Amino acid sequence: MPENRIEEIITRVNALQHELEVEIDRLLSEKRELFRYTLQQGRVRFEQGMLTLQRSYRTGLWRYLRGAKLSHVLTAPLIYSLIIPVALLDLLVTLYQQVCFRIYGVPLARRADYMAIDRHQLAYLNIIEKSNCLYCSYANGVIAYSREIGVRTEQYWCPIKHSHRTSGAHSRTERFLDYGDAEAYKTRASSLREEWSDLE
């Protein structure tokens, strides 16, 4: 049965994903020792000697600006103008899930799980590089957070697979009902609205 085969592969992929996460955590622990920093209540703390070493690698602001490509300078206002829709998206999806998910009984996505804003603490970055990193971290965090809210919304309202595979399909897609299976939609869609045990 092809569906059973897919379920077996998904189970193996999930096991490998867990194994990968354990290995990444181990590697991160080694990197913390190598670069001499700790995490204390979500904040990075470097040893003083490492901060001094990092500062010695920082490119001065004037030298950084002199070496900047003209195309980068000219496109910076366009890039940074996106902060307005990104911040608006952040506000609106948060409001949406706080109201609607509570009504629907859908578990809330924890915003903090999708935000990693820490690169600005690196002493080898100048103020422009720190600003760029802060912006990228925030924007990508908002997009990941918004996507998770969208994924949970999709499972609640329309848990149907598409007729074809799409690039970057989210992890909950395989739980969805087959495209074209009207009987499954009528009999199982409502139960899918309550299948959140993996998020608890």
PDB file of C-alpha atoms in Angstrom:
ATOM      1  CA  MET A   1       0.000   0.000   0.000  1.00  0.00           C
ATOM      2  CA  PRO A   2       1.673   3.279  -1.089  1.00  0.00           C
ATOM      3  CA  GLU A   3       0.157   5.255   1.830  1.00  0.00           C
ATOM      4  CA  ASN A   4       1.675   2.874   4.380  1.00  0.00           C
ATOM      5  CA  ARG A   5       5.035   3.257   2.660  1.00  0.00           C
ATOM      6  CA  ILE A   6       4.741   7.050   2.901  1.00  0.00           C
ATOM      7  CA  GLU A   7       3.837   6.795   6.598  1.00  0.00           C
ATOM      8  CA  GLU A   8       6.890   4.573   7.180  1.00  0.00           C
ATOM      9  CA  ILE A   9       9.144   7.094   5.419  1.00  0.00           C
ATOM     10  CA  ILE A  10       7.636   9.970   7.418  1.00  0.00           C
ATOM     11  CA  THR A  11       8.272   8.053  10.649  1.00  0.00           C
ATOM     12  CA  ARG A  12      11.908   7.494   9.620  1.00  0.00           C
ATOM     13  CA  VAL A  13      12.279  11.150   8.579  1.00  0.00           C
ATOM     14  CA  ASN A  14      10.888  12.288  11.948  1.00  0.00           C
ATOM     15  CA  ALA A  15      13.315   9.988  13.769  1.00  0.00           C
ATOM     16  CA  LEU A  16      16.201  11.319  11.667  1.00  0.00           C
ATOM     17  CA  GLN A  17      15.019  14.895  12.320  1.00  0.00           C
ATOM     18  CA  HIS A  18      15.156  14.221  16.059  1.00  0.00           C
ATOM     19  CA  GLU A  19      18.612  12.653  15.703  1.00  0.00           C
ATOM     20  CA  LEU A  20      19.753  15.685  13.686  1.00  0.00           C
ATOM     21  CA  GLU A  21      18.465  18.099  16.334  1.00  0.00           C
ATOM     22  CA  VAL A  22      20.326  16.192  19.066  1.00  0.00           C
ATOM     23  CA  GLU A  23      23.514  16.314  16.991  1.00  0.00           C
ATOM     24  CA  ILE A  24      23.097  20.038  16.251  1.00  0.00           C
ATOM     25  CA  ASP A  25      22.614  20.718  19.989  1.00  0.00           C
ATOM     26  CA  ARG A  26      25.807  18.768  20.728  1.00  0.00           C
ATOM     27  CA  LEU A  27      27.706  20.713  18.066  1.00  0.00           C
ATOM     28  CA  LEU A  28      26.366  24.045  19.372  1.00  0.00           C
ATOM     29  CA  SER A  29      27.557  23.103  22.835  1.00  0.00           C
ATOM     30  CA  GLU A  30      31.052  22.467  21.433  1.00  0.00           C
ATOM     31  CA  LYS A  31      30.964  25.808  19.580  1.00  0.00           C
ATOM     32  CA  ARG A  32      29.992  27.616  22.795  1.00  0.00           C
ATOM     33  CA  GLU A  33      33.084  26.175  24.440  1.00  0.00           C
ATOM     34  CA  LEU A  34      35.299  26.978  21.450  1.00  0.00           C
ATOM     35  CA  PHE A  35      34.121  30.600  21.157  1.00  0.00           C
ATOM     36  CA  ARG A  36      33.815  30.944  24.951  1.00  0.00           C
ATOM     37  CA  TYR A  37      30.252  32.079  25.467  1.00  0.00           C
ATOM     38  CA  THR A  38      27.275  30.962  27.505  1.00  0.00           C
ATOM     39  CA  LEU A  39      23.546  31.569  27.346  1.00  0.00           C
ATOM     40  CA  GLN A  40      22.083  33.112  30.485  1.00  0.00           C
ATOM     41  CA  GLN A  41      18.325  33.719  30.471  1.00  0.00           C
ATOM     42  CA  GLY A  42      18.353  33.929  26.688  1.00  0.00           C
ATOM     43  CA  ARG A  43      21.269  36.379  26.548  1.00  0.00           C
ATOM     44  CA  VAL A  44      24.712  35.598  25.174  1.00  0.00           C
ATOM     45  CA  ARG A  45      27.634  36.179  27.533  1.00  0.00           C
ATOM     46  CA  PHE A  46      31.143  36.117  26.058  1.00  0.00           C
ATOM     47  CA  GLU A  47      34.262  35.864  28.184  1.00  0.00           C
ATOM     48  CA  GLN A  48      36.063  39.218  28.296  1.00  0.00           C
ATOM     49  CA  GLY A  49      39.113  37.931  26.399  1.00  0.00           C
ATOM     50  CA  MET A  50      36.897  36.728  23.569  1.00  0.00           C
ATOM     51  CA  LEU A  51      35.154  40.126  23.371  1.00  0.00           C
ATOM     52  CA  THR A  52      38.529  41.828  23.044  1.00  0.00           C
ATOM     53  CA  LEU A  53      39.557  39.407  20.304  1.00  0.00           C
ATOM     54  CA  GLN A  54      36.266  39.943  18.461  1.00  0.00           C
ATOM     55  CA  ARG A  55      36.642  43.749  18.599  1.00  0.00           C
ATOM     56  CA  SER A  56      40.038  43.437  16.932  1.00  0.00           C
ATOM     57  CA  TYR A  57      38.269  41.995  13.851  1.00  0.00           C
ATOM     58  CA  ARG A  58      35.663  44.752  13.596  1.00  0.00           C
ATOM     59  CA  THR A  59      35.777  46.898  10.432  1.00  0.00           C
ATOM     60  CA  GLY A  60      35.581  50.583  11.262  1.00  0.00           C
ATOM     61  CA  LEU A  61      32.500  52.427  10.091  1.00  0.00           C
ATOM     62  CA  TRP A  62      34.304  54.803   7.716  1.00  0.00           C
ATOM     63  CA  ARG A  63      36.305  51.993   6.106  1.00  0.00           C
ATOM     64  CA  TYR A  64      33.158  49.879   5.817  1.00  0.00           C
ATOM     65  CA  LEU A  65      31.251  52.695   4.078  1.00  0.00           C
ATOM     66  CA  ARG A  66      34.163  53.464   1.739  1.00  0.00           C
ATOM     67  CA  GLY A  67      34.287  49.820   0.661  1.00  0.00           C
ATOM     68  CA  ALA A  68      30.525  49.449   0.185  1.00  0.00           C
ATOM     69  CA  LYS A  69      29.261  48.685  -3.303  1.00  0.00           C
ATOM     70  CA  LEU A  70      27.167  51.463  -4.807  1.00  0.00           C
ATOM     71  CA  SER A  71      24.419  48.950  -5.654  1.00  0.00           C
ATOM     72  CA  HIS A  72      24.202  48.017  -1.951  1.00  0.00           C
ATOM     73  CA  VAL A  73      23.913  51.643  -0.883  1.00  0.00           C
ATOM     74  CA  LEU A  74      21.241  52.380  -3.508  1.00  0.00           C
ATOM     75  CA  THR A  75      19.106  49.338  -2.669  1.00  0.00           C
ATOM     76  CA  ALA A  76      19.322  49.736   1.138  1.00  0.00           C
ATOM     77  CA  PRO A  77      16.276  52.083   1.343  1.00  0.00           C
ATOM     78  CA  LEU A  78      14.167  49.543  -0.558  1.00  0.00           C
ATOM     79  CA  ILE A  79      15.275  46.710   1.704  1.00  0.00           C
ATOM     80  CA  TYR A  80      14.663  48.691   4.879  1.00  0.00           C
ATOM     81  CA  SER A  81      11.263  49.983   3.676  1.00  0.00           C
ATOM     82  CA  LEU A  82       9.974  46.426   4.147  1.00  0.00           C
ATOM     83  CA  ILE A  83      10.210  46.876   7.923  1.00  0.00           C
ATOM     84  CA  ILE A  84       6.775  48.508   7.831  1.00  0.00           C
ATOM     85  CA  PRO A  85       4.868  45.582   6.263  1.00  0.00           C
ATOM     86  CA  VAL A  86       6.915  43.070   8.283  1.00  0.00           C
ATOM     87  CA  ALA A  87       6.066  44.815  11.577  1.00  0.00           C
ATOM     88  CA  LEU A  88       2.442  45.095  10.496  1.00  0.00           C
ATOM     89  CA  LEU A  89       2.388  41.378   9.642  1.00  0.00           C
ATOM     90  CA  ASP A  90       3.868  40.609  13.073  1.00  0.00           C
ATOM     91  CA  LEU A  91       1.167  42.655  14.798  1.00  0.00           C
ATOM     92  CA  LEU A  92      -1.734  41.325  12.726  1.00  0.00           C
ATOM     93  CA  VAL A  93      -0.872  37.611  12.857  1.00  0.00           C
ATOM     94  CA  THR A  94      -0.337  37.893  16.607  1.00  0.00           C
ATOM     95  CA  LEU A  95      -3.711  39.564  17.024  1.00  0.00           C
ATOM     96  CA  TYR A  96      -5.340  37.038  14.676  1.00  0.00           C
ATOM     97  CA  GLN A  97      -4.076  33.991  16.527  1.00  0.00           C
ATOM     98  CA  GLN A  98      -4.751  35.466  19.970  1.00  0.00           C
ATOM     99  CA  VAL A  99      -8.397  35.960  19.056  1.00  0.00           C
ATOM    100  CA  CYS A 100      -9.200  33.229  16.515  1.00  0.00           C
ATOM    101  CA  PHE A 101      -7.052  30.346  17.767  1.00  0.00           C
ATOM    102  CA  ARG A 102      -8.525  30.706  21.237  1.00  0.00           C
ATOM    103  CA  ILE A 103     -12.037  30.521  19.750  1.00  0.00           C
ATOM    104  CA  TYR A 104     -11.171  27.541  17.505  1.00  0.00           C
ATOM    105  CA  GLY A 105      -9.208  25.649  20.155  1.00  0.00           C
ATOM    106  CA  VAL A 106      -6.015  25.682  18.070  1.00  0.00           C
ATOM    107  CA  PRO A 107      -2.779  25.776  20.123  1.00  0.00           C
ATOM    108  CA  LEU A 108      -1.046  29.163  19.947  1.00  0.00           C
ATOM    109  CA  ALA A 109       2.322  29.391  18.177  1.00  0.00           C
ATOM    110  CA  ARG A 110       4.884  30.761  20.651  1.00  0.00           C
ATOM    111  CA  ARG A 111       6.432  33.795  18.960  1.00  0.00           C
ATOM    112  CA  ALA A 112       9.678  33.347  20.921  1.00  0.00           C
ATOM    113  CA  ASP A 113      10.193  29.919  19.320  1.00  0.00           C
ATOM    114  CA  TYR A 114      10.662  31.610  15.931  1.00  0.00           C
ATOM    115  CA  MET A 115      12.739  34.623  16.981  1.00  0.00           C
ATOM    116  CA  ALA A 116      16.513  34.464  17.421  1.00  0.00           C
ATOM    117  CA  ILE A 117      17.733  38.021  17.739  1.00  0.00           C
ATOM    118  CA  ASP A 118      21.280  37.772  19.029  1.00  0.00           C
ATOM    119  CA  ARG A 119      23.760  38.625  16.259  1.00  0.00           C
ATOM    120  CA  HIS A 120      23.857  42.287  17.282  1.00  0.00           C
ATOM    121  CA  GLN A 121      25.739  41.127  20.393  1.00  0.00           C
ATOM    122  CA  LEU A 122      28.779  40.109  18.325  1.00  0.00           C
ATOM    123  CA  ALA A 123      31.627  42.527  18.980  1.00  0.00           C
ATOM    124  CA  TYR A 124      33.236  41.965  15.550  1.00  0.00           C
ATOM    125  CA  LEU A 125      30.275  43.616  13.802  1.00  0.00           C
ATOM    126  CA  ASN A 126      30.096  47.398  13.359  1.00  0.00           C
ATOM    127  CA  ILE A 127      26.856  49.357  13.863  1.00  0.00           C
ATOM    128  CA  ILE A 128      25.707  48.926  10.231  1.00  0.00           C
ATOM    129  CA  GLU A 129      26.402  45.182  10.230  1.00  0.00           C
ATOM    130  CA  LYS A 130      24.596  44.863  13.574  1.00  0.00           C
ATOM    131  CA  SER A 131      21.601  46.770  12.191  1.00  0.00           C
ATOM    132  CA  ASN A 132      21.519  44.532   9.121  1.00  0.00           C
ATOM    133  CA  CYS A 133      21.675  41.394  11.258  1.00  0.00           C
ATOM    134  CA  LEU A 134      19.006  42.698  13.616  1.00  0.00           C
ATOM    135  CA  TYR A 135      16.708  43.449  10.686  1.00  0.00           C
ATOM    136  CA  CYS A 136      17.263  40.067   8.984  1.00  0.00           C
ATOM    137  CA  SER A 137      16.772  38.153  12.227  1.00  0.00           C
ATOM    138  CA  TYR A 138      13.538  39.982  12.976  1.00  0.00           C
ATOM    139  CA  ALA A 139      12.118  39.745   9.431  1.00  0.00           C
ATOM    140  CA  ASN A 140      12.918  36.043   9.031  1.00  0.00           C
ATOM    141  CA  GLY A 141      11.587  35.321  12.518  1.00  0.00           C
ATOM    142  CA  VAL A 142       8.301  37.066  11.711  1.00  0.00           C
ATOM    143  CA  ILE A 143       8.006  35.122   8.442  1.00  0.00           C
ATOM    144  CA  ALA A 144       8.643  31.777  10.190  1.00  0.00           C
ATOM    145  CA  TYR A 145       6.181  32.680  12.989  1.00  0.00           C
ATOM    146  CA  SER A 146       3.557  33.793  10.448  1.00  0.00           C
ATOM    147  CA  ARG A 147       4.027  30.630   8.431  1.00  0.00           C
ATOM    148  CA  GLU A 148       3.408  28.468  11.487  1.00  0.00           C
ATOM    149  CA  ILE A 149       0.203  30.387  12.216  1.00  0.00           C
ATOM    150  CA  GLY A 150      -0.797  29.894   8.575  1.00  0.00           C
ATOM    151  CA  VAL A 151      -0.020  26.166   8.755  1.00  0.00           C
ATOM    152  CA  ARG A 152      -2.190  25.719  11.833  1.00  0.00           C
ATOM    153  CA  THR A 153      -4.958  27.739  10.190  1.00  0.00           C
ATOM    154  CA  GLU A 154      -4.732  25.545   7.096  1.00  0.00           C
ATOM    155  CA  GLN A 155      -5.021  22.379   9.174  1.00  0.00           C
ATOM    156  CA  TYR A 156      -8.098  23.770  10.893  1.00  0.00           C
ATOM    157  CA  TRP A 157      -9.937  25.103   7.856  1.00  0.00           C
ATOM    158  CA  CYS A 158      -8.653  23.250   4.813  1.00  0.00           C
ATOM    159  CA  PRO A 159      -6.604  20.123   5.603  1.00  0.00           C
ATOM    160  CA  ILE A 160      -6.457  18.934   1.996  1.00  0.00           C
ATOM    161  CA  LYS A 161      -3.259  18.129   0.135  1.00  0.00           C
ATOM    162  CA  HIS A 162      -2.696  19.904  -3.169  1.00  0.00           C
ATOM    163  CA  SER A 163      -2.938  18.110  -6.519  1.00  0.00           C
ATOM    164  CA  HIS A 164       0.854  18.415  -6.891  1.00  0.00           C
ATOM    165  CA  ARG A 165       3.899  18.828  -4.648  1.00  0.00           C
ATOM    166  CA  THR A 166       5.039  22.345  -3.940  1.00  0.00           C
ATOM    167  CA  SER A 167       8.513  23.472  -3.016  1.00  0.00           C
ATOM    168  CA  GLY A 168       9.031  23.857   0.718  1.00  0.00           C
ATOM    169  CA  ALA A 169       5.789  22.156   1.772  1.00  0.00           C
ATOM    170  CA  HIS A 170       5.283  22.395   5.531  1.00  0.00           C
ATOM    171  CA  SER A 171       5.619  19.457   7.897  1.00  0.00           C
ATOM    172  CA  ARG A 172       1.887  19.085   8.601  1.00  0.00           C
ATOM    173  CA  THR A 173       0.994  18.540   4.918  1.00  0.00           C
ATOM    174  CA  GLU A 174       1.252  14.751   5.139  1.00  0.00           C
ATOM    175  CA  ARG A 175      -1.459  14.712   7.823  1.00  0.00           C
ATOM    176  CA  PHE A 176      -3.854  16.310   5.372  1.00  0.00           C
ATOM    177  CA  LEU A 177      -6.486  14.518   3.320  1.00  0.00           C
ATOM    178  CA  ASP A 178      -5.844  13.412  -0.235  1.00  0.00           C
ATOM    179  CA  TYR A 179      -6.779  15.764  -3.009  1.00  0.00           C
ATOM    180  CA  GLY A 180     -10.052  14.599  -4.548  1.00  0.00           C
ATOM    181  CA  ASP A 181     -11.077  12.313  -1.643  1.00  0.00           C
ATOM    182  CA  ALA A 182     -14.550  13.757  -0.972  1.00  0.00           C
ATOM    183  CA  GLU A 183     -15.522  10.953   1.418  1.00  0.00           C
ATOM    184  CA  ALA A 184     -12.467  11.505   3.640  1.00  0.00           C
ATOM    185  CA  TYR A 185     -13.161  15.234   3.689  1.00  0.00           C
ATOM    186  CA  LYS A 186     -16.715  14.651   4.898  1.00  0.00           C
ATOM    187  CA  THR A 187     -15.747  12.023   7.481  1.00  0.00           C
ATOM    188  CA  ARG A 188     -12.305  13.135   8.730  1.00  0.00           C
ATOM    189  CA  ALA A 189     -11.894  16.908   8.256  1.00  0.00           C
ATOM    190  CA  SER A 190     -13.560  17.745  11.561  1.00  0.00           C
ATOM    191  CA  SER A 191     -11.305  15.341  13.492  1.00  0.00           C
ATOM    192  CA  LEU A 192      -8.196  16.888  11.907  1.00  0.00           C
ATOM    193  CA  ARG A 193      -9.251  20.181  13.482  1.00  0.00           C
ATOM    194  CA  GLU A 194      -8.497  18.646  16.860  1.00  0.00           C
ATOM    195  CA  GLU A 195      -5.276  16.735  16.121  1.00  0.00           C
ATOM    196  CA  TRP A 196      -2.684  18.876  17.907  1.00  0.00           C
ATOM    197  CA  SER A 197      -1.190  16.322  20.328  1.00  0.00           C
ATOM    198  CA  ASP A 198       2.245  16.647  18.706  1.00  0.00           C
ATOM    199  CA  LEU A 199       2.330  20.366  19.678  1.00  0.00           C
ATOM    200  CA  GLU A 200       1.712  19.802  23.397  1.00  0.00           C
TER     201      GLU A 200
END
